[in-house]
């Protein structure tokens, strides 16, 4: 049902009648493996949605669609909303995300020789941050009981 709604909102042809350039999602699109977003994808999504919401806010405040980059920036950094990565709050003075509303991930990135002169790299998620219910504190949550490995290969600093 959801995918049919999504597909019905998509264009079906371009200005020259070519239907091959448009994508129609399959019914398992939202449940398949391809829907596991990366950490970067959710931040990109939140940024895009945040800019759109800031533009809508400016339109509602002014009654017209004309505004400059400084106005859009100021509206963007002064808002707070629930995004794909959780609560999105920015510091209007620095334009940085409030650490209590950010999602951080800790990875082990290791390079090892395969004995044939090649380096094989692996990246494993070790932990991520999670806020408490009112976003007043952030804690690190272990992922799959992986331990962080320091450069000497140990788990102690």
Short mmCIF file of N, CA and C in Angstrom, two decimals:
data_model
loop_
_atom_site.label_atom_id
_atom_site.label_comp_id
_atom_site.label_asym_id
_atom_site.label_seq_id
_atom_site.Cartn_x
_atom_site.Cartn_y
_atom_site.Cartn_z
N UNK A 1 0.82 -1.19 0.00
CA UNK A 1 0.00 0.00 0.00
C UNK A 1 0.87 1.26 0.00
N UNK A 2 1.88 1.33 0.90
CA UNK A 2 2.74 2.51 0.96
C UNK A 2 3.52 2.70 -0.33
N UNK A 3 4.01 1.61 -0.90
CA UNK A 3 4.81 1.72 -2.11
C UNK A 3 3.94 2.15 -3.29
N UNK A 4 2.68 1.72 -3.32
CA UNK A 4 1.78 2.16 -4.39
C UNK A 4 1.55 3.67 -4.30
N UNK A 5 1.41 4.16 -3.08
CA UNK A 5 1.23 5.60 -2.89
C UNK A 5 2.49 6.34 -3.36
N UNK A 6 3.65 5.83 -2.95
CA UNK A 6 4.93 6.43 -3.37
C UNK A 6 5.03 6.45 -4.90
N UNK A 7 4.77 5.32 -5.53
CA UNK A 7 4.88 5.23 -6.99
C UNK A 7 3.89 6.13 -7.71
N UNK A 8 2.70 6.31 -7.15
CA UNK A 8 1.71 7.15 -7.84
C UNK A 8 2.09 8.62 -7.82
N UNK A 9 3.02 9.02 -6.95
CA UNK A 9 3.47 10.41 -6.88
C UNK A 9 4.67 10.68 -7.78
N UNK A 10 5.23 9.64 -8.36
CA UNK A 10 6.40 9.78 -9.22
C UNK A 10 5.97 10.11 -10.65
N UNK A 11 6.79 10.88 -11.37
CA UNK A 11 6.48 11.13 -12.78
C UNK A 11 6.51 9.82 -13.57
N UNK A 12 5.72 9.73 -14.60
CA UNK A 12 5.69 8.51 -15.41
C UNK A 12 6.36 8.69 -16.76
N UNK A 13 6.60 9.92 -17.15
CA UNK A 13 7.23 10.17 -18.44
C UNK A 13 7.89 11.55 -18.40
N UNK A 14 8.86 11.76 -19.25
CA UNK A 14 9.47 13.08 -19.33
C UNK A 14 8.86 13.87 -20.49
N UNK A 15 9.43 15.03 -20.81
CA UNK A 15 8.84 15.92 -21.81
C UNK A 15 8.84 15.34 -23.22
N UNK A 16 9.65 14.31 -23.47
CA UNK A 16 9.67 13.71 -24.80
C UNK A 16 9.00 12.32 -24.81
N UNK A 17 8.27 11.99 -23.73
CA UNK A 17 7.53 10.74 -23.68
C UNK A 17 8.32 9.51 -23.33
N UNK A 18 9.55 9.66 -22.85
CA UNK A 18 10.38 8.52 -22.50
C UNK A 18 10.03 8.04 -21.09
N UNK A 19 9.51 6.83 -20.97
CA UNK A 19 9.14 6.29 -19.66
C UNK A 19 10.28 5.51 -19.00
N UNK A 20 11.35 5.24 -19.75
CA UNK A 20 12.43 4.40 -19.21
C UNK A 20 13.30 5.12 -18.19
N UNK A 21 13.20 6.42 -18.07
CA UNK A 21 14.09 7.17 -17.18
C UNK A 21 13.55 7.28 -15.76
N UNK A 22 12.37 6.78 -15.50
CA UNK A 22 11.77 6.91 -14.18
C UNK A 22 11.77 5.58 -13.45
N UNK A 23 12.01 5.64 -12.17
CA UNK A 23 12.11 4.46 -11.33
C UNK A 23 10.78 4.18 -10.64
N UNK A 24 10.36 2.95 -10.69
CA UNK A 24 9.20 2.49 -9.94
C UNK A 24 9.70 1.48 -8.91
N UNK A 25 9.43 1.75 -7.66
CA UNK A 25 9.91 0.88 -6.59
C UNK A 25 9.10 -0.40 -6.53
N UNK A 26 9.77 -1.51 -6.23
CA UNK A 26 9.09 -2.79 -6.07
C UNK A 26 8.40 -2.83 -4.70
N UNK A 27 7.50 -3.80 -4.52
CA UNK A 27 6.72 -3.86 -3.28
C UNK A 27 7.57 -4.17 -2.06
N UNK A 28 8.76 -4.75 -2.21
CA UNK A 28 9.62 -5.02 -1.06
C UNK A 28 10.68 -3.93 -0.85
N UNK A 29 10.50 -2.79 -1.52
CA UNK A 29 11.51 -1.72 -1.47
C UNK A 29 11.82 -1.26 -0.06
N UNK A 30 10.80 -1.07 0.78
CA UNK A 30 11.02 -0.54 2.12
C UNK A 30 11.41 -1.62 3.12
N UNK A 31 11.43 -2.86 2.72
CA UNK A 31 11.80 -3.94 3.64
C UNK A 31 13.07 -4.66 3.24
N UNK A 32 13.57 -4.41 2.06
CA UNK A 32 14.74 -5.12 1.57
C UNK A 32 16.04 -4.63 2.19
N UNK A 33 17.10 -5.33 1.93
CA UNK A 33 18.43 -5.00 2.44
C UNK A 33 18.90 -3.62 1.98
N UNK A 34 18.47 -3.19 0.81
CA UNK A 34 18.93 -1.91 0.27
C UNK A 34 18.45 -0.72 1.11
N UNK A 35 17.53 -0.94 2.04
CA UNK A 35 17.00 0.16 2.82
C UNK A 35 17.76 0.41 4.12
N UNK A 36 18.86 -0.27 4.36
CA UNK A 36 19.64 -0.03 5.57
C UNK A 36 20.52 1.20 5.31
N UNK A 37 20.12 2.36 5.83
CA UNK A 37 20.87 3.58 5.52
C UNK A 37 22.20 3.65 6.26
N UNK A 38 23.15 4.29 5.65
CA UNK A 38 24.42 4.52 6.32
C UNK A 38 24.26 5.71 7.25
N UNK A 39 25.23 5.90 8.16
CA UNK A 39 25.17 7.04 9.07
C UNK A 39 25.17 8.34 8.28
N UNK A 40 25.93 8.41 7.20
CA UNK A 40 25.96 9.62 6.38
C UNK A 40 24.64 9.91 5.70
N UNK A 41 23.92 8.86 5.32
CA UNK A 41 22.65 9.05 4.62
C UNK A 41 21.62 9.71 5.51
N UNK A 42 21.56 9.32 6.78
CA UNK A 42 20.55 9.91 7.66
C UNK A 42 20.86 11.38 7.94
N UNK A 43 22.13 11.73 8.03
CA UNK A 43 22.49 13.14 8.23
C UNK A 43 22.18 13.97 6.99
N UNK A 44 22.43 13.40 5.82
CA UNK A 44 22.10 14.10 4.58
C UNK A 44 20.60 14.32 4.48
N UNK A 45 19.84 13.31 4.81
CA UNK A 45 18.38 13.42 4.80
C UNK A 45 17.94 14.52 5.76
N UNK A 46 18.46 14.50 6.99
CA UNK A 46 18.07 15.52 7.98
C UNK A 46 18.44 16.92 7.51
N UNK A 47 19.59 17.08 6.89
CA UNK A 47 19.99 18.40 6.39
C UNK A 47 19.05 18.88 5.30
N UNK A 48 18.70 17.98 4.39
CA UNK A 48 17.80 18.34 3.29
C UNK A 48 16.42 18.73 3.82
N UNK A 49 15.89 17.91 4.71
CA UNK A 49 14.57 18.19 5.29
C UNK A 49 14.63 19.48 6.10
N UNK A 50 15.71 19.68 6.86
CA UNK A 50 15.86 20.89 7.66
C UNK A 50 15.88 22.16 6.81
N UNK A 51 16.57 22.11 5.68
CA UNK A 51 16.59 23.27 4.79
C UNK A 51 15.21 23.53 4.20
N UNK A 52 14.51 22.48 3.84
CA UNK A 52 13.15 22.64 3.32
C UNK A 52 12.21 23.22 4.37
N UNK A 53 12.33 22.75 5.61
CA UNK A 53 11.49 23.28 6.68
C UNK A 53 11.82 24.74 6.95
N UNK A 54 13.10 25.10 6.87
CA UNK A 54 13.50 26.50 7.08
C UNK A 54 12.92 27.38 5.97
N UNK A 55 12.94 26.89 4.74
CA UNK A 55 12.36 27.64 3.62
C UNK A 55 10.86 27.83 3.82
N UNK A 56 10.18 26.78 4.26
CA UNK A 56 8.73 26.89 4.51
C UNK A 56 8.45 27.88 5.63
N UNK A 57 9.29 27.87 6.66
CA UNK A 57 9.12 28.81 7.76
C UNK A 57 9.26 30.25 7.27
N UNK A 58 10.25 30.50 6.44
CA UNK A 58 10.44 31.85 5.89
C UNK A 58 9.25 32.26 5.02
N UNK A 59 8.75 31.33 4.23
CA UNK A 59 7.59 31.62 3.38
C UNK A 59 6.38 31.99 4.25
N UNK A 60 6.15 31.21 5.31
CA UNK A 60 5.01 31.48 6.18
C UNK A 60 5.16 32.83 6.89
N UNK A 61 6.37 33.15 7.31
CA UNK A 61 6.60 34.41 8.02
C UNK A 61 6.46 35.62 7.11
N UNK A 62 6.89 35.49 5.87
CA UNK A 62 6.97 36.64 4.96
C UNK A 62 5.84 36.70 3.95
N UNK A 63 5.24 35.56 3.66
CA UNK A 63 4.17 35.56 2.68
C UNK A 63 4.63 35.55 1.24
N UNK A 64 5.94 35.43 1.02
CA UNK A 64 6.45 35.30 -0.35
C UNK A 64 7.63 34.33 -0.35
N UNK A 65 8.02 33.91 -1.53
CA UNK A 65 9.05 32.88 -1.67
C UNK A 65 10.44 33.44 -1.88
N UNK A 66 10.62 34.76 -1.70
CA UNK A 66 11.93 35.37 -1.96
C UNK A 66 12.66 35.65 -0.66
N UNK A 67 13.81 35.02 -0.51
CA UNK A 67 14.67 35.24 0.65
C UNK A 67 16.09 34.90 0.24
N UNK A 68 17.05 35.40 1.00
CA UNK A 68 18.45 35.18 0.68
C UNK A 68 19.06 34.04 1.47
N UNK A 69 20.30 33.73 1.15
CA UNK A 69 21.02 32.65 1.81
C UNK A 69 21.21 32.87 3.29
N UNK A 70 21.47 34.11 3.69
CA UNK A 70 21.67 34.41 5.12
C UNK A 70 20.37 34.14 5.88
N UNK A 71 19.25 34.57 5.31
CA UNK A 71 17.95 34.32 5.96
C UNK A 71 17.67 32.82 6.08
N UNK A 72 17.96 32.07 5.02
CA UNK A 72 17.74 30.63 5.05
C UNK A 72 18.64 29.97 6.09
N UNK A 73 19.90 30.36 6.12
CA UNK A 73 20.84 29.81 7.10
C UNK A 73 20.35 30.08 8.51
N UNK A 74 19.96 31.32 8.80
CA UNK A 74 19.51 31.67 10.15
C UNK A 74 18.25 30.90 10.55
N UNK A 75 17.34 30.71 9.60
CA UNK A 75 16.13 29.94 9.89
C UNK A 75 16.49 28.46 10.12
N UNK A 76 17.45 27.95 9.36
CA UNK A 76 17.86 26.55 9.49
C UNK A 76 18.47 26.28 10.86
N UNK A 77 19.40 27.12 11.30
CA UNK A 77 20.11 26.85 12.56
C UNK A 77 19.27 27.16 13.79
N UNK A 78 18.16 27.85 13.63
CA UNK A 78 17.34 28.20 14.81
C UNK A 78 16.21 27.23 15.06
N UNK A 79 16.08 26.19 14.25
CA UNK A 79 14.97 25.25 14.43
C UNK A 79 15.41 23.98 15.15
N UNK A 80 14.44 23.23 15.57
CA UNK A 80 14.64 21.94 16.21
C UNK A 80 13.55 21.02 15.68
N UNK A 81 13.91 19.81 15.26
CA UNK A 81 12.92 18.88 14.74
C UNK A 81 13.39 17.45 14.91
N UNK A 82 12.46 16.52 14.83
CA UNK A 82 12.75 15.10 14.91
C UNK A 82 13.08 14.61 13.51
N UNK A 83 14.32 14.21 13.30
CA UNK A 83 14.77 13.77 11.99
C UNK A 83 15.04 12.28 11.95
N UNK A 84 15.62 11.82 10.86
CA UNK A 84 15.94 10.40 10.71
C UNK A 84 17.00 9.96 11.70
N UNK A 85 17.86 10.88 12.14
CA UNK A 85 18.92 10.55 13.10
C UNK A 85 18.54 10.90 14.52
N UNK A 86 17.28 11.24 14.76
CA UNK A 86 16.83 11.61 16.10
C UNK A 86 16.53 13.10 16.15
N UNK A 87 16.52 13.63 17.36
CA UNK A 87 16.27 15.05 17.54
C UNK A 87 17.39 15.85 16.89
N UNK A 88 17.05 16.82 16.07
CA UNK A 88 18.04 17.68 15.42
C UNK A 88 17.96 19.05 16.06
N UNK A 89 19.02 19.43 16.74
CA UNK A 89 19.15 20.75 17.34
C UNK A 89 20.51 21.31 16.95
N UNK A 90 20.53 22.54 16.48
CA UNK A 90 21.78 23.18 16.08
C UNK A 90 22.07 24.36 16.98
N UNK A 91 23.34 24.66 17.14
CA UNK A 91 23.75 25.84 17.87
C UNK A 91 23.77 26.99 16.87
N UNK A 92 22.89 28.01 17.03
CA UNK A 92 22.83 29.10 16.05
C UNK A 92 24.13 29.90 15.93
N UNK A 93 24.96 29.88 16.96
CA UNK A 93 26.22 30.65 16.90
C UNK A 93 27.30 29.93 16.12
N UNK A 94 27.32 28.61 16.19
CA UNK A 94 28.39 27.84 15.54
C UNK A 94 27.90 27.04 14.34
N UNK A 95 26.59 26.86 14.22
CA UNK A 95 25.95 26.04 13.19
C UNK A 95 26.31 24.56 13.36
N UNK A 96 26.88 24.19 14.49
CA UNK A 96 27.19 22.79 14.77
C UNK A 96 26.00 22.14 15.46
N UNK A 97 25.88 20.87 15.28
CA UNK A 97 24.80 20.14 15.93
C UNK A 97 25.10 20.03 17.41
N UNK A 98 24.08 20.23 18.22
CA UNK A 98 24.21 20.05 19.66
C UNK A 98 24.61 18.60 19.91
N UNK A 99 25.72 18.38 20.63
CA UNK A 99 26.18 17.00 20.83
C UNK A 99 25.14 16.08 21.46
N UNK A 100 24.23 16.63 22.25
CA UNK A 100 23.20 15.81 22.86
C UNK A 100 22.18 15.33 21.84
N UNK A 101 22.16 15.94 20.67
CA UNK A 101 21.20 15.51 19.65
C UNK A 101 21.89 14.86 18.46
N UNK A 102 23.18 14.66 18.55
CA UNK A 102 23.93 14.07 17.43
C UNK A 102 24.10 12.57 17.64
N UNK A 103 24.37 11.89 16.58
CA UNK A 103 24.59 10.45 16.59
C UNK A 103 26.04 10.21 16.19
N UNK A 104 26.82 9.66 17.09
CA UNK A 104 28.22 9.38 16.81
C UNK A 104 28.43 7.88 16.74
N UNK A 105 29.34 7.46 15.88
CA UNK A 105 29.66 6.05 15.72
C UNK A 105 31.16 5.88 15.85
N UNK A 106 31.57 4.85 16.57
CA UNK A 106 32.97 4.54 16.76
C UNK A 106 33.27 3.25 15.99
N UNK A 107 34.30 3.31 15.15
CA UNK A 107 34.66 2.17 14.31
C UNK A 107 36.07 1.69 14.62
N UNK A 108 36.31 0.41 14.45
CA UNK A 108 37.65 -0.14 14.37
C UNK A 108 37.97 -0.27 12.89
N UNK A 109 38.97 0.44 12.44
CA UNK A 109 39.43 0.32 11.06
C UNK A 109 40.83 -0.28 11.12
N UNK A 110 40.98 -1.47 10.61
CA UNK A 110 42.24 -2.20 10.72
C UNK A 110 42.75 -2.58 9.34
N UNK A 111 44.04 -2.46 9.19
CA UNK A 111 44.70 -2.91 7.98
C UNK A 111 45.67 -4.02 8.32
N UNK A 112 45.60 -5.10 7.59
CA UNK A 112 46.49 -6.23 7.84
C UNK A 112 47.06 -6.72 6.52
N UNK A 113 48.28 -7.20 6.57
CA UNK A 113 48.91 -7.74 5.37
C UNK A 113 48.37 -9.14 5.11
N UNK A 114 48.16 -9.46 3.85
CA UNK A 114 47.70 -10.81 3.50
C UNK A 114 48.88 -11.74 3.25
N UNK A 115 50.11 -11.26 3.48
CA UNK A 115 51.29 -12.09 3.27
C UNK A 115 51.78 -12.08 1.84
N UNK A 116 51.06 -11.43 0.94
CA UNK A 116 51.43 -11.36 -0.47
C UNK A 116 51.74 -9.93 -0.89
N UNK A 117 51.93 -9.05 0.10
CA UNK A 117 52.23 -7.66 -0.20
C UNK A 117 51.01 -6.77 -0.31
N UNK A 118 49.84 -7.32 -0.05
CA UNK A 118 48.60 -6.53 -0.12
C UNK A 118 48.12 -6.20 1.29
N UNK A 119 47.49 -5.06 1.42
CA UNK A 119 46.86 -4.67 2.68
C UNK A 119 45.36 -4.91 2.57
N UNK A 120 44.82 -5.61 3.53
CA UNK A 120 43.39 -5.88 3.58
C UNK A 120 42.82 -5.05 4.72
N UNK A 121 41.83 -4.22 4.41
CA UNK A 121 41.23 -3.36 5.42
C UNK A 121 39.85 -3.87 5.81
N UNK A 122 39.57 -3.76 7.09
CA UNK A 122 38.23 -4.09 7.58
C UNK A 122 37.77 -2.97 8.49
N UNK A 123 36.48 -2.74 8.49
CA UNK A 123 35.88 -1.72 9.34
C UNK A 123 34.72 -2.35 10.08
N UNK A 124 34.76 -2.26 11.40
CA UNK A 124 33.68 -2.82 12.22
C UNK A 124 33.16 -1.73 13.15
N UNK A 125 31.85 -1.69 13.30
CA UNK A 125 31.25 -0.77 14.25
C UNK A 125 31.49 -1.29 15.65
N UNK A 126 31.97 -0.41 16.53
CA UNK A 126 32.26 -0.77 17.91
C UNK A 126 31.16 -0.28 18.85
N UNK A 127 30.75 0.96 18.66
CA UNK A 127 29.76 1.56 19.56
C UNK A 127 29.11 2.75 18.86
N UNK A 128 27.99 3.18 19.42
CA UNK A 128 27.32 4.38 18.93
C UNK A 128 26.71 5.11 20.12
N UNK A 129 26.37 6.35 19.92
CA UNK A 129 25.75 7.11 21.00
C UNK A 129 24.24 6.95 20.94
N UNK A 130 23.63 7.13 22.10
CA UNK A 130 22.18 7.10 22.19
C UNK A 130 21.77 8.06 23.31
N UNK A 131 20.78 8.90 23.05
CA UNK A 131 20.31 9.83 24.09
C UNK A 131 19.31 9.14 25.01
N UNK A 132 19.16 9.71 26.21
CA UNK A 132 18.06 9.23 27.04
C UNK A 132 16.76 9.85 26.52
N UNK A 133 15.66 9.56 27.14
CA UNK A 133 14.36 9.95 26.59
C UNK A 133 14.17 11.45 26.42
N UNK A 134 14.76 12.26 27.30
CA UNK A 134 14.57 13.71 27.17
C UNK A 134 15.79 14.40 26.55
N UNK A 135 16.71 13.62 25.98
CA UNK A 135 17.90 14.13 25.30
C UNK A 135 18.80 14.96 26.22
N UNK A 136 18.75 14.71 27.52
CA UNK A 136 19.59 15.49 28.43
C UNK A 136 20.97 14.86 28.63
N UNK A 137 21.10 13.58 28.36
CA UNK A 137 22.38 12.89 28.48
C UNK A 137 22.58 11.97 27.28
N UNK A 138 23.82 11.73 26.94
CA UNK A 138 24.16 10.82 25.85
C UNK A 138 25.08 9.75 26.41
N UNK A 139 24.84 8.51 26.03
CA UNK A 139 25.69 7.42 26.48
C UNK A 139 26.20 6.66 25.26
N UNK A 140 27.34 5.99 25.44
CA UNK A 140 27.88 5.11 24.40
C UNK A 140 27.28 3.73 24.59
N UNK A 141 26.82 3.14 23.51
CA UNK A 141 26.22 1.81 23.54
C UNK A 141 27.10 0.88 22.72
N UNK A 142 27.52 -0.21 23.34
CA UNK A 142 28.36 -1.20 22.65
C UNK A 142 27.56 -1.87 21.54
N UNK A 143 28.24 -2.18 20.47
CA UNK A 143 27.60 -2.82 19.32
C UNK A 143 28.21 -4.20 19.13
N UNK A 144 27.41 -5.24 19.24
CA UNK A 144 27.85 -6.63 19.05
C UNK A 144 29.03 -7.00 19.94
N UNK A 145 29.13 -6.39 21.11
CA UNK A 145 30.22 -6.67 22.06
C UNK A 145 31.61 -6.49 21.46
N UNK A 146 31.73 -5.63 20.47
CA UNK A 146 33.04 -5.33 19.89
C UNK A 146 33.79 -4.39 20.84
N UNK A 147 35.07 -4.62 21.01
CA UNK A 147 35.90 -3.74 21.83
C UNK A 147 36.68 -2.80 20.91
N UNK A 148 36.89 -1.58 21.36
CA UNK A 148 37.70 -0.64 20.58
C UNK A 148 39.15 -1.10 20.64
N UNK A 149 39.81 -1.14 19.50
CA UNK A 149 41.22 -1.53 19.44
C UNK A 149 42.07 -0.30 19.21
N UNK A 150 43.02 -0.10 20.09
CA UNK A 150 43.97 1.01 19.94
C UNK A 150 45.04 0.63 18.91
N UNK A 151 45.87 1.60 18.54
CA UNK A 151 46.84 1.38 17.47
C UNK A 151 47.82 0.25 17.77
N UNK A 152 48.03 -0.05 19.06
CA UNK A 152 48.95 -1.16 19.40
C UNK A 152 48.24 -2.51 19.45
N UNK A 153 46.93 -2.53 19.10
CA UNK A 153 46.18 -3.77 19.07
C UNK A 153 45.53 -4.18 20.37
N UNK A 154 45.72 -3.38 21.41
CA UNK A 154 45.11 -3.69 22.70
C UNK A 154 43.79 -2.96 22.86
N UNK A 155 43.04 -3.34 23.90
CA UNK A 155 41.77 -2.69 24.19
C UNK A 155 41.87 -1.72 25.35
N UNK A 156 43.09 -1.47 25.84
CA UNK A 156 43.31 -0.52 26.94
C UNK A 156 44.17 0.64 26.45
N UNK A 157 43.83 1.87 26.84
CA UNK A 157 44.63 3.02 26.37
C UNK A 157 46.05 3.00 26.91
#
